[in-house]
Coordinates of C-alpha atoms in Angstrom, one line a residue:
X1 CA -7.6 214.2 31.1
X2 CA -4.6 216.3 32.6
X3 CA -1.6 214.4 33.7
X4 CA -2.5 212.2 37.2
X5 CA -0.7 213.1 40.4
X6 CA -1.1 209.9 42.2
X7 CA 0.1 210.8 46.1
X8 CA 2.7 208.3 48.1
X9 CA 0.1 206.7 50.2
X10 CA -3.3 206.6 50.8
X11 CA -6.2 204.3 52.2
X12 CA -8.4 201.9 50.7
X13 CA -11.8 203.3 52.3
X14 CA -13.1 201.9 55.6
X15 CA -12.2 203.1 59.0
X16 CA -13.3 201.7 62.4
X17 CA -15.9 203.8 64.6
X18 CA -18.7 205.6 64.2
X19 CA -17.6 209.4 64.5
X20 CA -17.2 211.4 60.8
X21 CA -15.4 213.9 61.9
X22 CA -12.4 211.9 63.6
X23 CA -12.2 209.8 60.8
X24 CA -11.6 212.8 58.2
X25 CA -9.5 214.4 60.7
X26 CA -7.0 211.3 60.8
X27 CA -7.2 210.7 57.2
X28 CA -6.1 214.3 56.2
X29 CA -3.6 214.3 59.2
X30 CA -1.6 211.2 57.8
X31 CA -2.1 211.3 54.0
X32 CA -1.9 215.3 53.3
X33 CA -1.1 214.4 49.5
X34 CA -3.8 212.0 49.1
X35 CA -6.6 212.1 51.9
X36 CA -9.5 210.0 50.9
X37 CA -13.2 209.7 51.9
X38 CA -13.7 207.5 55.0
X39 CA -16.5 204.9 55.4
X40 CA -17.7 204.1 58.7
X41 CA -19.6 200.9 58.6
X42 CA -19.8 200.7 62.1
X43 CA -22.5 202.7 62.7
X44 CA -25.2 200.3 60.8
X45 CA -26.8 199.8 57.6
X46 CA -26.4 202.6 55.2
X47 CA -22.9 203.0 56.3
X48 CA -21.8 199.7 54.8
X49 CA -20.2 199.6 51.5
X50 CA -23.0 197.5 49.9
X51 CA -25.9 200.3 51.7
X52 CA -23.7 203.6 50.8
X53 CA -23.2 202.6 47.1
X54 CA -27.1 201.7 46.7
X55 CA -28.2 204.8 48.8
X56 CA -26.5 206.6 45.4
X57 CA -28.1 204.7 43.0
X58 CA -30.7 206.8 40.4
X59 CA -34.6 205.4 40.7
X60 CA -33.5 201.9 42.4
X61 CA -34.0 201.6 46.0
X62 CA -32.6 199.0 48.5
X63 CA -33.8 198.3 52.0
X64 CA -32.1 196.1 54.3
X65 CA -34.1 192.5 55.0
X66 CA -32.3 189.5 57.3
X67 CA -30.6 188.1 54.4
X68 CA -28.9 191.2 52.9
X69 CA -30.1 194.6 50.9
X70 CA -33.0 194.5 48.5
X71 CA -33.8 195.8 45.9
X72 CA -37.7 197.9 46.0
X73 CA -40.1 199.8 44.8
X74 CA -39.6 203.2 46.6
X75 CA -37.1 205.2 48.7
X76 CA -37.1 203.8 52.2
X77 CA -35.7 204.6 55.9
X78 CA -32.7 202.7 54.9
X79 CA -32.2 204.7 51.9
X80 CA -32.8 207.7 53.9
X81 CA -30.5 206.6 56.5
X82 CA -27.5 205.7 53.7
X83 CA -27.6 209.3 52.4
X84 CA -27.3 210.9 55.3
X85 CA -24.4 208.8 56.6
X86 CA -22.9 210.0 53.5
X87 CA -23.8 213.4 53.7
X88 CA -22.2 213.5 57.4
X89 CA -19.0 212.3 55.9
X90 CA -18.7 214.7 53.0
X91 CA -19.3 217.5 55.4
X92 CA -16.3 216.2 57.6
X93 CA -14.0 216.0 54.5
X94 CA -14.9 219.2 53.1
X95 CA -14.3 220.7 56.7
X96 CA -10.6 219.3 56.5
X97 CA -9.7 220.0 53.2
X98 CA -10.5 224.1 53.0
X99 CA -7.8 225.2 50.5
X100 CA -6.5 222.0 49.7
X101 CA -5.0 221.0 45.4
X102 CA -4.4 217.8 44.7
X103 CA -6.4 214.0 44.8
X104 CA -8.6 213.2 46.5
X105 CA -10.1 209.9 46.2
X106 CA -13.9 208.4 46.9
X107 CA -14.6 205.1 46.9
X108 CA -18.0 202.9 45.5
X109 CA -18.7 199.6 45.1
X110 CA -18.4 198.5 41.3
X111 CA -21.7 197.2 39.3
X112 CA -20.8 193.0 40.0
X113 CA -19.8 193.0 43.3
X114 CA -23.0 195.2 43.3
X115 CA -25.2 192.8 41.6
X116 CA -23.4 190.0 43.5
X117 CA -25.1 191.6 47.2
X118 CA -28.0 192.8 46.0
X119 CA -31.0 190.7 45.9
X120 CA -34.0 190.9 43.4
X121 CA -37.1 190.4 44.8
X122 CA -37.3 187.0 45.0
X123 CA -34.5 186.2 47.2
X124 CA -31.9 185.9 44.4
X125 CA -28.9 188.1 43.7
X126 CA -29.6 190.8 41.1
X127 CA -26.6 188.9 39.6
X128 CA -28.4 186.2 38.1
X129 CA -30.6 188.4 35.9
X130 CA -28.6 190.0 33.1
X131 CA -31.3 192.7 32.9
X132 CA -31.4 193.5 36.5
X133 CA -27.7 194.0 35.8
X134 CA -27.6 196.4 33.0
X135 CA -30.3 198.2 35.0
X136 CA -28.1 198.1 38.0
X137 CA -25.2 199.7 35.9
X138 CA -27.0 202.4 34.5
X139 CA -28.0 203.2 37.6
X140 CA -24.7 203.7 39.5
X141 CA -23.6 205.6 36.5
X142 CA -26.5 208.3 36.8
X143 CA -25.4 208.1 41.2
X144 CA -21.8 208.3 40.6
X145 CA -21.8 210.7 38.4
X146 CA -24.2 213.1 41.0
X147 CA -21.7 212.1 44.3
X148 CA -18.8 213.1 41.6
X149 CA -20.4 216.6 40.9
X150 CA -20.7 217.1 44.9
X151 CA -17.4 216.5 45.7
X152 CA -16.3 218.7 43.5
X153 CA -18.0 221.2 44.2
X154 CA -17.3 220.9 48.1
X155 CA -13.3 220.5 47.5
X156 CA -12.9 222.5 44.3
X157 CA -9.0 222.1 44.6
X158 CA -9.5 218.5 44.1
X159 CA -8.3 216.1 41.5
X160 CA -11.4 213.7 41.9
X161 CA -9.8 210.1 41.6
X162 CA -12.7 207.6 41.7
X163 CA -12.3 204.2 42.9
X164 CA -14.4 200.7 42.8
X165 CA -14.3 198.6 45.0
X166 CA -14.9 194.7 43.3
X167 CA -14.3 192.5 45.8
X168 CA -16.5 190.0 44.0
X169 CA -14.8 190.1 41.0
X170 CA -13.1 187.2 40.4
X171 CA -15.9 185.1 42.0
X172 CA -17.9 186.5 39.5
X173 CA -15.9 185.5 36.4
X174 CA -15.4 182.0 37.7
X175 CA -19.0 181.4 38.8
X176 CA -18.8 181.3 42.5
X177 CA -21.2 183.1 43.5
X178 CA -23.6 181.4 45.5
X179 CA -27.4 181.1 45.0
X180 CA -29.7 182.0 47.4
X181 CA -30.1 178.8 48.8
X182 CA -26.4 178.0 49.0
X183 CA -26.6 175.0 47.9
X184 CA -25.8 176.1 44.0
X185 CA -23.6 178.8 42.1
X186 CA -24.4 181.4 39.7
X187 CA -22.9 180.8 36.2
X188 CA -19.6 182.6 35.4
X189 CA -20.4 186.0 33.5
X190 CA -18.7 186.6 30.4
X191 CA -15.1 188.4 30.6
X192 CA -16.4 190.6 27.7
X193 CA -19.7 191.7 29.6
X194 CA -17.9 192.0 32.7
X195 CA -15.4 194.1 31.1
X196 CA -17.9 196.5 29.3
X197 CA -20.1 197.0 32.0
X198 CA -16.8 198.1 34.1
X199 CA -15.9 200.3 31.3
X200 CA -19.2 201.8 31.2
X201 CA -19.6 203.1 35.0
X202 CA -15.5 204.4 34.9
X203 CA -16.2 206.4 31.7
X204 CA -19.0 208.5 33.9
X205 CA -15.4 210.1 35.3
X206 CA -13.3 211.9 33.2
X207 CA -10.6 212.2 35.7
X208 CA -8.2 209.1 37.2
X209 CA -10.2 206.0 38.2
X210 CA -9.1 202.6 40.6
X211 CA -10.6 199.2 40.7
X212 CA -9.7 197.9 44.0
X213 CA -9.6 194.1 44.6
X214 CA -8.6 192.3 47.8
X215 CA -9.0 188.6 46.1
X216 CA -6.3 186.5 44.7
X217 CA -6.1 186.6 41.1
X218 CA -6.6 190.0 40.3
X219 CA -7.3 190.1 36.4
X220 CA -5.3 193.3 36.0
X221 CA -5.0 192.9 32.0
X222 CA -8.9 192.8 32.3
X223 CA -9.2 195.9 34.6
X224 CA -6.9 197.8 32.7
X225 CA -8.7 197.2 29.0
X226 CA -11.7 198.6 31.3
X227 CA -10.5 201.6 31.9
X228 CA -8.7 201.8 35.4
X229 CA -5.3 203.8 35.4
X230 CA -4.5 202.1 38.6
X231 CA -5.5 198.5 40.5
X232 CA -5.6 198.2 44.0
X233 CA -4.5 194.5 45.8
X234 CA -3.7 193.2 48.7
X235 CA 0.3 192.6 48.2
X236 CA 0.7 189.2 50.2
X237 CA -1.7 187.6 48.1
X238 CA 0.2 187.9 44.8
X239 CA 1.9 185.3 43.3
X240 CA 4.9 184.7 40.4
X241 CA 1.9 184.2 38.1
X242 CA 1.0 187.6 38.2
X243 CA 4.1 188.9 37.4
X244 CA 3.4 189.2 33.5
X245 CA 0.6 191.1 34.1
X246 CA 1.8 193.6 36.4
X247 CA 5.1 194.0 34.1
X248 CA 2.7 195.0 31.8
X249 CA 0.4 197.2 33.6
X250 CA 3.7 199.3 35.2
X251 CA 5.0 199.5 31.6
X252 CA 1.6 200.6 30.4
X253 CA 1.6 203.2 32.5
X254 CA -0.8 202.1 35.2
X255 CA -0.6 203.0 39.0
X256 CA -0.1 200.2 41.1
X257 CA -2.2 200.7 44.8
X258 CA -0.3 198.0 46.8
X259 CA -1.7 196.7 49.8
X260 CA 1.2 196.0 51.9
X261 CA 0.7 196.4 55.6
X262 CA -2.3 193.8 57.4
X263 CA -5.7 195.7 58.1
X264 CA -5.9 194.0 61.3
X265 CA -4.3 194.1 64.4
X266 CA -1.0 193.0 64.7
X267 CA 2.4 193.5 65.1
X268 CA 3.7 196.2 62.1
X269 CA 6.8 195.9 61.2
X270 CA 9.7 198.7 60.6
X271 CA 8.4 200.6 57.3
X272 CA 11.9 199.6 55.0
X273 CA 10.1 196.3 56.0
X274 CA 6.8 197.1 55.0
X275 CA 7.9 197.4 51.1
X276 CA 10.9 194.9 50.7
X277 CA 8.6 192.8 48.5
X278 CA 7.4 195.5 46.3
X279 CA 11.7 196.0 45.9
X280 CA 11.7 192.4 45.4
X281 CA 9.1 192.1 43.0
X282 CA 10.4 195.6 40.9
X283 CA 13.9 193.6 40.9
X284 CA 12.5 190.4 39.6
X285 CA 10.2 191.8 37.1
X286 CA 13.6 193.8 35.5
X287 CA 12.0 197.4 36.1
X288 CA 14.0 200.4 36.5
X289 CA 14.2 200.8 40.6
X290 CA 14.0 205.2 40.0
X291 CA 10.4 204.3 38.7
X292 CA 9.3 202.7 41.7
X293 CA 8.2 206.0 44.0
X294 CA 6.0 206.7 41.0
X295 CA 4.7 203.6 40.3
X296 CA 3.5 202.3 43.1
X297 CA 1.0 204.1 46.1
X298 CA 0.9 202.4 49.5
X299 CA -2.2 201.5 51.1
X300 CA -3.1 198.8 53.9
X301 CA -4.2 195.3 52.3
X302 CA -8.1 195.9 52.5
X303 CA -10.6 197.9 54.8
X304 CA -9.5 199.0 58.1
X305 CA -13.1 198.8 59.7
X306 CA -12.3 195.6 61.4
X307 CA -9.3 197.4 62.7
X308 CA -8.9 199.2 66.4
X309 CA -9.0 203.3 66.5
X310 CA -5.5 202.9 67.6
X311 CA -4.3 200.1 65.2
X312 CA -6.0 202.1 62.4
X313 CA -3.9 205.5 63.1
X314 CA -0.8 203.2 63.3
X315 CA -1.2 201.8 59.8
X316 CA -2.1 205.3 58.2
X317 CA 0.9 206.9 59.8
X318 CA 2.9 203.5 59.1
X319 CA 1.9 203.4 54.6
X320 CA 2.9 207.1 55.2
X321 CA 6.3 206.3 56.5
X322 CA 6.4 203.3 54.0
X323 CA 6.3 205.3 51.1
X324 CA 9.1 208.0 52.2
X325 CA 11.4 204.9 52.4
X326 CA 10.7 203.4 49.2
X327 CA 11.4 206.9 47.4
X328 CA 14.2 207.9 49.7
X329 CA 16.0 204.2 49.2
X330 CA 14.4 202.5 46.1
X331 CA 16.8 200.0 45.8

């Protein structure tokens, strides 16, 4: 793999409304070194994270019942109806991106927070069956690797940087997953199976690759044996416990995506404000401050789909500004 050029800033994936071409058009405005592709859950199911990643999946289908997506027998409306949603928004990136070079990055949801949402057909998440979870992994291999081969050809200037999105992660390694009928959990996986199976979809990309997860207790030494070059976390929720692990990770090399300004509504604050913890933490943790601009990539703290139009331009112009004051003044 060539040397990564990881941008400033960029977004974690979801944006609020229902119109493609906006969406792209703001994302390329505010992050012209590292424009993503947008998600609009808004408009229904399919555009969901959950519905877009199982639209892509290779013979397994999912149709949307009242408790949630379900796995069937045969491509459905809902399938139908998640392609196309993701078809509309390729077609808005590629329009905004004529003649661009550098990463761009795409975003799925990762094979266990995947098998956490997906029901089997009895009710139960695909989760508890460690079959119907292999299966499942195979599976978004064979899609991602498709959706990979698209993009590049649509953008052929990009550098393709492919992230998962694992929200469910750390539920899923302590067993908190709950059963169908809520009453129960689902037995912790293994750390090794979790770990392979992550390590198995990533390697489908021969180019850079991010786990994002908004949850506390991100197992970054986990994710990085896995594969990822760079994790993606919401910053407030970190603690002085993590601070080994990320020493290591930054040492090791791996890209830090940090989640620093809220994905909801609020008051923002000036953007030297924005990063003062990530100087905080670089300063605690002993690391050299010139490293910092390269280390680290801004992004909001999770999805912006819960966000306003107006909030959500704010925040992408605001990581943009963020990351100009961290390299400008790093100390």
């Amino acid at each position: 793999m060539n040397a990564i050029s990881w941008g400033p800033a960029t977004g974690v994936g979801s944006m609020p409304g229902g119109d493609a071409r906006e969406a792209a058009k703001t994302v390329t405005g505010s992050f012209e070194e590292f424009p993503y592709l947008a998600e609009l859950p808004a408009r229904g199911p399919g555009a969901d994270m959950i519905g877009r990643t199982a639209g892509m999946l290779v013979e397994l289908y999912a149709r949307v019942e009242p408790s949630g997506w379900r796995i069937g027998d045969r491509p459905g409306r809902d399938t139908r109806r998640a392609k196309a949603w993701l078809g509309e928004d390729l077609d808005a990136l590629e329009e905004f991106t004529q003649g661009y070079e550098g990463p761009v990055k795409v975003q799925a949801v990762g094979p266990w927070t995947l098998a956490a949402a997906l029901e089997l057909k009895n009710g139960e998440a695909a989760l508890r069956d460690p079959g119907a979870c292999r299966d499942l992994a195979g599976s978004l291999a064979e899609g991602l690797r498709a959706h990979l081969a698209d993009v590049r050809r649509r953008i052929p200037g990009a550098q393709i940087v492919l992230q998962l999105d694992e929200p469910s992660l750390v539920a899923v390694l302590r067993g908190q997953i709950k059963t169908a009928s809520g009453y129960r959990t689902h037995r912790a996986v293994d750390r090794q199976l979790v770990e392979s199976t992550l390590r198995e979809v990533l390697g489908v990309h021969d180019g850079p690759a991010v786990v994002h997860s908004c949850a506390p207790d991100v197992p970054f030494a986990l994710l990085r044996r896995a594969g990822a070059h760079a994790i993606s976390f919401d910053f407030s929720l970190l603690t002085e416990r993590d601070d080994e692990a990320i020493g290591e990770a930054v040492e090791g090399g791996t890209q830090l995506f940090a989640g620093v300004v809220p994905g909801v509504d609020g008051p923002l604050s000036d953007p030297a404000g924005s990063v003062m913890g990530v100087r905080t933490l670089w300063r605690r943790l002993g690391l050299n401050p010139g490293s910092l601009a390269e280390s680290v990539t801004l992004t909001p703290s999770c999805g912006l789909a819960g966000a306003s139009p107006a909030y959500a331009r704010a925040v992408l112009a605001h990581c943009a500004r963020a990351a100009r004051s961290l390299a400008d003044n790093p100390e």
